[in-house]
XYZ file of C-alpha atoms in Angstrom:
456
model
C 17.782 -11.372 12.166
C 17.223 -7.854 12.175
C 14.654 -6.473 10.424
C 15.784 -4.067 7.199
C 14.543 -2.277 4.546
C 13.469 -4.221 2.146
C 15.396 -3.369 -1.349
C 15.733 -6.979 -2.682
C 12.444 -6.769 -2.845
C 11.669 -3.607 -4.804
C 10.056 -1.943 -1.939
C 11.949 1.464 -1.644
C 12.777 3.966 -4.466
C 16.557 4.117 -5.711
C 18.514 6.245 -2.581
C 20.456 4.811 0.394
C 17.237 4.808 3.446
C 18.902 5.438 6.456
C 16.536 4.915 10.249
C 14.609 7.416 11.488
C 12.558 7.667 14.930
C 9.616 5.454 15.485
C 10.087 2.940 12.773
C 10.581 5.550 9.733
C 12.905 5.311 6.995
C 14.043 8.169 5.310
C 15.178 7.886 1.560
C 16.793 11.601 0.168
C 13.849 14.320 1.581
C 11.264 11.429 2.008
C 10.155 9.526 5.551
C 8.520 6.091 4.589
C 7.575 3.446 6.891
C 8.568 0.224 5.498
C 6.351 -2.300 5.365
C 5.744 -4.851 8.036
C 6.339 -8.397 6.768
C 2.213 -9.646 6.801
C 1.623 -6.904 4.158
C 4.388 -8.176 1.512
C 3.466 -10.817 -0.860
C 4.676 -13.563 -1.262
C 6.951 -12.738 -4.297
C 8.102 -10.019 -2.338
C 8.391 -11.932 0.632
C 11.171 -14.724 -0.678
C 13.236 -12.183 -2.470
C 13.451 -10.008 1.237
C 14.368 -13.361 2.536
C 16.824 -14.237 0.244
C 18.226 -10.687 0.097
C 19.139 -11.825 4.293
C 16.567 -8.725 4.738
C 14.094 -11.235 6.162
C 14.103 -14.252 8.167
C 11.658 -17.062 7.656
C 10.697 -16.791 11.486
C 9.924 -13.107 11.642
C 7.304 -13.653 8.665
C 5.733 -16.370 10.162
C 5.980 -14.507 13.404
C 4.022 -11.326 11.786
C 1.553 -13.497 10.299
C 0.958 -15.326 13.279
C 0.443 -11.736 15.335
C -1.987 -10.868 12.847
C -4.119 -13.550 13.171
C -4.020 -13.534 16.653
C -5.122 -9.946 16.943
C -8.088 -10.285 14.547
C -9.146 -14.497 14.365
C -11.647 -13.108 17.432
C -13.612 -11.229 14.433
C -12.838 -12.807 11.726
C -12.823 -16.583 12.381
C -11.240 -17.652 9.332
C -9.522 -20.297 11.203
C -10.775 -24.066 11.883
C -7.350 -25.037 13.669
C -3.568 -22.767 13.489
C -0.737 -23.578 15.246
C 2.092 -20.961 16.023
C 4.612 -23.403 17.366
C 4.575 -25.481 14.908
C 4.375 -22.936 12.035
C 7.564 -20.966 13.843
C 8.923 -24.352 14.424
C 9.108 -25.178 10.799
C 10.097 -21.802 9.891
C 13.606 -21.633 12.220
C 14.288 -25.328 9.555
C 14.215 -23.152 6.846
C 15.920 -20.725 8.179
C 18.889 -22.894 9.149
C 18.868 -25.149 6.106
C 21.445 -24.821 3.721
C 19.270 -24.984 0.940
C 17.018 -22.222 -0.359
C 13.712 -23.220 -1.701
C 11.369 -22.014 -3.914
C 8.715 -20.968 -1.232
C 11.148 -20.492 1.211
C 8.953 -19.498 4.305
C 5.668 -18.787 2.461
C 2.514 -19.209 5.030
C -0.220 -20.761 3.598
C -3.559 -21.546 4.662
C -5.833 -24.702 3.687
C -9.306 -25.090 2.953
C -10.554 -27.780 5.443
C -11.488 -30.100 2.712
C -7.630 -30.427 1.999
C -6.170 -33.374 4.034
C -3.582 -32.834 6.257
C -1.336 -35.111 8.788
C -0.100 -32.339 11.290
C -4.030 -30.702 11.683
C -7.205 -31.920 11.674
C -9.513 -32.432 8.763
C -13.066 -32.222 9.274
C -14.199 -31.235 5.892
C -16.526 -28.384 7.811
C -18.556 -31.302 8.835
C -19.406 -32.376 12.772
C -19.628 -36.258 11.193
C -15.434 -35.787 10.987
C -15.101 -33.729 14.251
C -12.208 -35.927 15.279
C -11.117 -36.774 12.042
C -6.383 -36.623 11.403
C -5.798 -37.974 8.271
C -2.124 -40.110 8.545
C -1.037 -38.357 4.992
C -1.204 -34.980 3.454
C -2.825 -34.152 0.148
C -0.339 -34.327 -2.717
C -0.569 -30.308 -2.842
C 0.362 -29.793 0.506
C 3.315 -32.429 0.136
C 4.423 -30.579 -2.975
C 4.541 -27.267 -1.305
C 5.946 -28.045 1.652
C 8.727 -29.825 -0.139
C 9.108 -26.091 -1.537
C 9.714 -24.467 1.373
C 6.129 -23.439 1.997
C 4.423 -23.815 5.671
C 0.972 -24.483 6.230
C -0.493 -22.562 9.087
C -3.507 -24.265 10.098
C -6.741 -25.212 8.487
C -9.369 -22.400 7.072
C -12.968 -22.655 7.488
C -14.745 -24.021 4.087
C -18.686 -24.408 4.551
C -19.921 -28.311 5.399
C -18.244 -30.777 2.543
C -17.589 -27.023 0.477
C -21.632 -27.162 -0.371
C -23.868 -24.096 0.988
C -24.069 -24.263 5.089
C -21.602 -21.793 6.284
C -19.556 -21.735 9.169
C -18.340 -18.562 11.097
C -16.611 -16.648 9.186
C -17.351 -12.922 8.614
C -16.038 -10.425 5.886
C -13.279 -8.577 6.644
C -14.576 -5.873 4.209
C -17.443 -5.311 6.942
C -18.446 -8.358 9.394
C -21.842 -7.630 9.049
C -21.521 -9.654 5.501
C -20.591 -13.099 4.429
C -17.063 -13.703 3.182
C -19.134 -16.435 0.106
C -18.374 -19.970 -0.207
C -17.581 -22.344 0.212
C -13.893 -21.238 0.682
C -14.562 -18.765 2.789
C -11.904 -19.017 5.781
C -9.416 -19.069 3.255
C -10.735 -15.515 1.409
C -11.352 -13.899 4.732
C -7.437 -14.778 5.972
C -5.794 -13.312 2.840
C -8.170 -10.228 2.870
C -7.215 -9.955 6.244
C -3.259 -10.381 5.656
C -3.121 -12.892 8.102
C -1.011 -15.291 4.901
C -0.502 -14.011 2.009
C -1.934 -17.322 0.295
C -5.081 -19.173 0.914
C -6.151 -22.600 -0.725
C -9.851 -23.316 -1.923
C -11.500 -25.424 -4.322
C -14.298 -24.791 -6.878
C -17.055 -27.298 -7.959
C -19.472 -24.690 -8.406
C -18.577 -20.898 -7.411
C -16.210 -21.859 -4.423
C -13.419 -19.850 -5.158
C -14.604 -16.933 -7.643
C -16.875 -15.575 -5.212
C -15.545 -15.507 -2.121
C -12.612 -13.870 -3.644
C -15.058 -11.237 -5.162
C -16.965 -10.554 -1.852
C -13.602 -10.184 -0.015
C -11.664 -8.131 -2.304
C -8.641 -9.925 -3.310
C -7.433 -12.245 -6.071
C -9.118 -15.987 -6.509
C -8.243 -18.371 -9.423
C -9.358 -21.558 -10.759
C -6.801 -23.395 -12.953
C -7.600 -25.337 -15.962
C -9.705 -28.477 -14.890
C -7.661 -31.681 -14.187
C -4.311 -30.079 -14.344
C -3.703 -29.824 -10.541
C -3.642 -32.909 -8.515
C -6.907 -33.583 -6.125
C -5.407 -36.461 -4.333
C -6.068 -35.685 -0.638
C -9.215 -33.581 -1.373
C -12.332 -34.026 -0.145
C -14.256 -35.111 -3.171
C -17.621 -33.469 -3.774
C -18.520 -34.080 -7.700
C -15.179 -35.403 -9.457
C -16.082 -34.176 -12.966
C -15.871 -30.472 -11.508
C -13.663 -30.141 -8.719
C -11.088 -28.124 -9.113
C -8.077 -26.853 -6.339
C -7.400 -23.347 -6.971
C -5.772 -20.625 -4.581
C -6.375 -16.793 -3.621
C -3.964 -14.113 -3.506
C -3.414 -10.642 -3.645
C -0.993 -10.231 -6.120
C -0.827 -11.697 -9.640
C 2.741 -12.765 -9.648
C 2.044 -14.954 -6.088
C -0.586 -16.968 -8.615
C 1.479 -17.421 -11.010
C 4.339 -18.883 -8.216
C 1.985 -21.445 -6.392
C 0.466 -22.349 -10.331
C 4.447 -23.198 -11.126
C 5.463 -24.561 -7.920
C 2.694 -26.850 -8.118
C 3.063 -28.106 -12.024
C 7.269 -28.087 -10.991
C 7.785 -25.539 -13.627
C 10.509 -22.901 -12.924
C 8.409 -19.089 -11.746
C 9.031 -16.128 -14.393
C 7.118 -13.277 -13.549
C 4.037 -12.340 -15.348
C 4.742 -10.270 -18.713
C 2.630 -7.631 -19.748
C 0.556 -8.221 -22.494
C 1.992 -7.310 -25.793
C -0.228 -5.434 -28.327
C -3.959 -5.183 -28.756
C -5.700 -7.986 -26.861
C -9.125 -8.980 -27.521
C -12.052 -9.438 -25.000
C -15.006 -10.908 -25.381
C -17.508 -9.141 -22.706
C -19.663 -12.362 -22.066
C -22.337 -11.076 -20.064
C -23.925 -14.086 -19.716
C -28.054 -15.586 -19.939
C -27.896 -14.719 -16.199
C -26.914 -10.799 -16.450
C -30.587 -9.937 -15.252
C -29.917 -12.120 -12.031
C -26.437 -9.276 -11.576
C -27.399 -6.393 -9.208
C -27.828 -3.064 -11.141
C -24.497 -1.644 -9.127
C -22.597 -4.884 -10.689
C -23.849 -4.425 -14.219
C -22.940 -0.650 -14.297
C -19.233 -1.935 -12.880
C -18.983 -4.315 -15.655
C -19.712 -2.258 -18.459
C -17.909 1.195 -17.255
C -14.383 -1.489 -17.361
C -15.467 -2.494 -20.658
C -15.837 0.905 -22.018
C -12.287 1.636 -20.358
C -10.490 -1.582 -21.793
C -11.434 0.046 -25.234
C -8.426 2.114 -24.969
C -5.913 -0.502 -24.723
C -7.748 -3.927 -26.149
C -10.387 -5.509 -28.875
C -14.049 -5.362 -26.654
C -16.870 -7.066 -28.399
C -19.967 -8.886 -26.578
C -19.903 -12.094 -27.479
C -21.853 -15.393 -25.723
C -23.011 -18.836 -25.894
C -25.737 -20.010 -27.518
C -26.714 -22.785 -24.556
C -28.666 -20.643 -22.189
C -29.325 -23.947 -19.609
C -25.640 -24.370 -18.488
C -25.783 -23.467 -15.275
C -28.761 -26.189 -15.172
C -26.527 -28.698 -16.701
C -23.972 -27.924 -14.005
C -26.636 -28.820 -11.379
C -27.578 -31.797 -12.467
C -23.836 -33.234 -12.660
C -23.053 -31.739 -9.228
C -26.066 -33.662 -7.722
C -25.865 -36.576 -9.622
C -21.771 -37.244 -8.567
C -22.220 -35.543 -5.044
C -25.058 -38.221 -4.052
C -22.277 -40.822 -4.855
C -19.409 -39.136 -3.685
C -21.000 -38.232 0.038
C -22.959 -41.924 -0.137
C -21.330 -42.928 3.497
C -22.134 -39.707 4.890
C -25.649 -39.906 4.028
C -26.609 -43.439 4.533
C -24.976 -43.496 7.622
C -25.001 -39.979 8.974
C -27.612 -38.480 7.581
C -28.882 -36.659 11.066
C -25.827 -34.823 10.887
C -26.024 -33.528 7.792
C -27.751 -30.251 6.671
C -30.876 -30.155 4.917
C -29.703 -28.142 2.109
C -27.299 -30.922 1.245
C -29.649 -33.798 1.942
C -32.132 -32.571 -0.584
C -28.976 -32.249 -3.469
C -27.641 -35.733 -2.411
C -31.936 -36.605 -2.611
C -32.186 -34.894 -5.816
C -28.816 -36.541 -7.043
C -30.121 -40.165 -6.090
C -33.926 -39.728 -8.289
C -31.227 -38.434 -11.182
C -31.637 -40.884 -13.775
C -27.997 -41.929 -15.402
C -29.271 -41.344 -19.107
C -30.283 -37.530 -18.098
C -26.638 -37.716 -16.261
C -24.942 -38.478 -19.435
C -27.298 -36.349 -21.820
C -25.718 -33.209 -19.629
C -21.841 -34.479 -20.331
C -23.020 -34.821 -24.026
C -24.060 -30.989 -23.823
C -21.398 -29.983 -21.740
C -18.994 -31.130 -24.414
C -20.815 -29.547 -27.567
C -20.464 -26.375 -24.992
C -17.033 -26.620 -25.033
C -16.838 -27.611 -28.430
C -18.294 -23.849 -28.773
C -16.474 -21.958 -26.459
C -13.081 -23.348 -28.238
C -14.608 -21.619 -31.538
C -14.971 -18.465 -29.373
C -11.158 -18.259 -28.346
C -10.255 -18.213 -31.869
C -11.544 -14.930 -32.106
C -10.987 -13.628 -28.382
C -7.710 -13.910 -26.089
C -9.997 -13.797 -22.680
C -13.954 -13.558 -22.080
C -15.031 -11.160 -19.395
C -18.282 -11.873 -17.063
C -19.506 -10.939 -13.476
C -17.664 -12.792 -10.773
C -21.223 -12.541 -8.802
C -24.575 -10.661 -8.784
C -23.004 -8.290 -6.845
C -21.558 -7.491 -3.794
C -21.086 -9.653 -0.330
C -24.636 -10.168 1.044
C -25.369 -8.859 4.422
C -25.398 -11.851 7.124
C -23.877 -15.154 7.765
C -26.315 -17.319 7.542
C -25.500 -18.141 3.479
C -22.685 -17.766 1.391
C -24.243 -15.900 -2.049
C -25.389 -17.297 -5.486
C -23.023 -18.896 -7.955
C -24.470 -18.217 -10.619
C -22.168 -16.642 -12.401
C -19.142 -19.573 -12.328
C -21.505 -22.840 -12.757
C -21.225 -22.673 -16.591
C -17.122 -21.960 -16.829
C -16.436 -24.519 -14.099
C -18.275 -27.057 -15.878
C -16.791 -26.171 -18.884
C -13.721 -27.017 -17.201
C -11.465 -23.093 -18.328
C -9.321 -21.182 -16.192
C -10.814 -18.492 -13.953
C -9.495 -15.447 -12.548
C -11.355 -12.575 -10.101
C -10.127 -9.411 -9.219
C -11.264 -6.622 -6.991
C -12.876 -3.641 -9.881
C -11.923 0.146 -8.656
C -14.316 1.152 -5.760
C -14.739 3.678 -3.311
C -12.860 1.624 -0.641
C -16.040 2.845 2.053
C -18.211 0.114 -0.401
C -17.925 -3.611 -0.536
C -15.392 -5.044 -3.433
C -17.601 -5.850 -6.668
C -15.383 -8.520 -9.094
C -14.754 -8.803 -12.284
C -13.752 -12.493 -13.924
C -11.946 -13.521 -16.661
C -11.985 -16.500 -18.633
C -9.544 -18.324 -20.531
C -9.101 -20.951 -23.320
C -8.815 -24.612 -21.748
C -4.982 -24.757 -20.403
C -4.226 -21.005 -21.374
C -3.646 -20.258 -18.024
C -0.202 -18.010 -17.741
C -1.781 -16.064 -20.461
C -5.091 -15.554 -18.625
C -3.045 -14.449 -15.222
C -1.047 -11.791 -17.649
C -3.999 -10.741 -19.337
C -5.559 -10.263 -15.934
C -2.244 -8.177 -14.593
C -2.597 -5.996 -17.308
C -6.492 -5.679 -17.370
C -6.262 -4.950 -13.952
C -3.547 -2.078 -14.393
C -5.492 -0.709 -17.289
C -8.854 -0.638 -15.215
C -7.261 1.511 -12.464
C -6.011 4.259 -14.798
C-alpha cells in the first residue's frame, strides 16, 4: 500500500493536498511534509489504517527502521524481532476483520512474560529463561490487533540495578527505573506504546526523566497474571505514551470497554497542589516548575494546597515492599543469591528481620491513609505533586529517587506524568497528577486539559 496523506487521521488542514517534490505535500499556498508513520500515535495510527491510508506493515516497518537506526545509542531493547513483528503485521493486514489495535507496536517491560521472546526479568539468574504462555495483558492485546515488538530493558526484578539504557533526552543521563527500556523506546518513537509496572516509582519517573506520558491505573484493576511479582500489595501494570487519547485506548482495550476519546473537562475543576512532606528533597528548578503551573491553572481551575497529615508514608511503603519482596524473590535468593545485586540482597535482608506485626501495623496505616485521602477528593477533582526531585540524573549507573510516588502507589490511586513546558535544550521536568481510587478516565481528561492549559 502506498503511502498517503493522512486525512482520516486529522493530520492535514481542510484543502485537497496534492504531491510535491521530495516528499512535500502542498495543501492551497502551504508545503507540509506529512508525517512519517513512527511519529503518529497510536490513535492516529488505526484511524490512517482504517482510512486504507496506512498499512499495518509499513508502520511496523517504520518502527522497526527507527529502532534499528538508534537501539546502538539507546539500548532500550532486551530482545526485538522484525520478522516476526512484520510477520504478524501482513495477518492483520489480510484479515477480514478490523481490530481495535489494529497494527499497534508495543513494547514490554521484561518482567512481562512472553511465549514468542525471552523473559529474563533483567536478571542473569533467568538468562535463558521462554516462558510457554504470555501474560494475560499481552494475550488481551494481541487478541486486539496489537503486536508486541520485543522485550524492553526494566532494571534486575524492576528494583534499583540498571541495565543499559541511556536517555534519549541526552545519553549522558539515566532514562529512571525501573521501566526504563520501555520510556527510552517511546521517547525515542521507536513504538508509540511502552509497558511498565510500578511498585514503587517504576513508571512515574522514568516517564518524567524521558519526557513523555507514564500512567499508573487504579491498583488491582488490571490483571498481573504473567508479571513478574515483586511486592503483590503494590504492583501495579501501567503503560507510557505520548498522547493522552493512546492511554485512554490501551486503559479500555485492556478492561474490554469500548475507546471514546478523552473529553475536555467541563467547568471549573479543582486541584489540590499536594506538595508533599518530601518537597525539600525536590530540586529548586522542580519546585519553581511546580508552582509557576499552579499559578497558571488559576485561570482555568480551583488551586488550593492541600496534604496529608501522615508524614512517614513513603516509610510505610518501604517496609511493605521489603517485607513482600523477601517472599516474593525467596527462590532467587536462597538459591541464587551470588547472582543477585547487593542493593537487592540487603531489601530482601531487611524484608526477612521485618517482623509480621510491624508488617501489618503499616497496612493498618496505609488504610487510615486512604481513609484520608478519600476525605480529600471530596473537596478536590485531582491532587498535583512532583513526578521526581527533578530532572534525569547524569549517569547510568542508578535510576533516580522515588520519592515522590511511594506514598500514592501504596495508597493504591491512579497516576498520571506529563512532560511541564521547557526550553526543549533542558531535560523534561514532570508534573503528576493524582486521582480518587478508580477515577481514572477522569484523571486522564483532567490531565489532557491541564496539560493544554499549562502550555498556553
Amino acid at each position: 500500500m502506498g503511502y498517503r496523506p493522512f486525512a482520516a487521521a486529522g493530520l492535514w488542514d481542510a484543502g485537497a493536498p496534492r504531491r510535491c517534490g521530495s516528499g512535500w505535500v502542498q495543501i492551497g499556498a502551504r508545503e507540509v511534509r506529512p508525517k512519517s508513520p513512527e511519529l503518529l500515535t497510536a490513535v492516529e495510527a488505526i484511524a490512517a489504517i482504517e482510512g486504507g491510508e496506512l498499512s499495518c506493515e509499513a508502520l511496523i516497518g517504520a518502527c522497526f527502521d527507527r529502532i534499528e537506526a538508534r537501539e546502538a545509542d539507546i539500548r532500550a531493547w532486551v530482545v526485538h524481532d522484525r520478522s516476526r513483528a512484520l510477520k504478524a503485521a501482513r495477518e492483520r493486514d489480510a484479515g477480514a476483520i478490523r481490530l481495535p489495535l489494529m497494527g499497534i507496536p508495543l513494547a514490554m517491560k521484561d518482567i512481562i512474560d512472553t511465549a514468542d521472546y525471552p523473559t529474563s526479568y533483567g536478571s542473569a539468574i533467568y538468562a535463558a529463561h521462554r516462558p510457554r504462555v504470555n501474560a494475560s495483558c499481552v494475550s488481551i492485546l494481541e487478541s486486539q490487533g496489537a503486536i508486541v515488538a520485543g522485550k524492553t530493558v526494566s532494571t534486575e526484578f524492576a528494583y534499583f540495578s540498571p541495565g543499559p539504557t541511556a536517555n534519549p533526552r541526552n545519553r549522558l543521563h539515566t532514562p529512571g527505573g525501573s521501566s526504563s527500556g520501555s520510556a527510552a523506546a517511546v521517547a525515542d518513537y521507536m513504538v508509540p506504546i511502552g509497558f511498565g509496572s510500578q511498585t514503587a516509582g517504576s513508571l512515574i519517573r522514568p516517564a518524567a526523566y524521558c519526557g513523555v506520558i507514564g500512567f499508573k491505573p487504579s491498583y488491582g484493576r488490571i490483571a498481573l497474571t504473567g508479571v513478574k511479582a515483586f511486592a503483590p500489595s503494590l504492583d501495579t501494570l501501567g503503560w507510557m505514551a505520548r498522547d493522552f487519547d493512546d492511554v485512554e485506548l490501551v486503559r479500555a482495550s485492556l478492561l474490554g470497554k469500548g475507546f471514546r476519546k478523552l473529553a475536555a473537562v467541563d467547568g471549573r475543576i479543582r486541584v489540590g497542589f499536594c506538595p508533599t512532606p518530601e518537597w525539600e528533597m525536590a530540586s529548586a528548578e522542580t519546585q519553581v516548575a511546580l508552582c509557576r503551573a499552579a499559578d497558571m491553572l488559576k485561570r482555568h481551575a480551583e488551586v488550593a494546597e492541600t496534604g496529608l497529615s501522615d508524614a512517614g508514608l513513603a516509610q510505610v511503603q518501604k517496609t511493605i515492599m521489603a517485607f513482600e519482596a523477601a517472599r516474593a524473590l525467596w527462590h532467587e535468593y536462597h538459591h541464587h543469591k551470588e547472582l543477585l545485586s547487593r542493593p537487592l540482597c540487603d531489601l530482601i535482608e531487611a524484608g526477612l528481620t521485618t517482623s509480621y506485626e510491624d508488617y501489618l501495623a503499616a497496612h493498618r496505616r496505609a488504610r487510615l491513609a486512604s481513609a484520608e485521602v478519600e476525605q480529600l477528593f471530596s473537596d478536590c477533582d485531582v491532587l498535583m505533586a512532583p513526578s521526581a526531585p527533578g530532572e534525569a540524573p547524569v549517569g547510568l549507573h542508578n535510576t533516580g529517587d522515588p520519592i515522590f510516588s511511594r506514598a500514592w502507589t501504596l495508597l493504591g490511586l491512579p497516576c498520571i506524568t506529563f512532560p511541564l513546558p521547557r526550553d526543549k535544550r533542558k531535560m523534561p521536568i514532570g508534573i503528576q497528577l493524582i486521582g480518587a481510587l478508580d477515577g481514572d478516565r477522569k484523571l486522564l481528561e483532567v490531565a489532557k486539559s491541564v496539560a493544554k492549559w499549562i502550555e498556553t
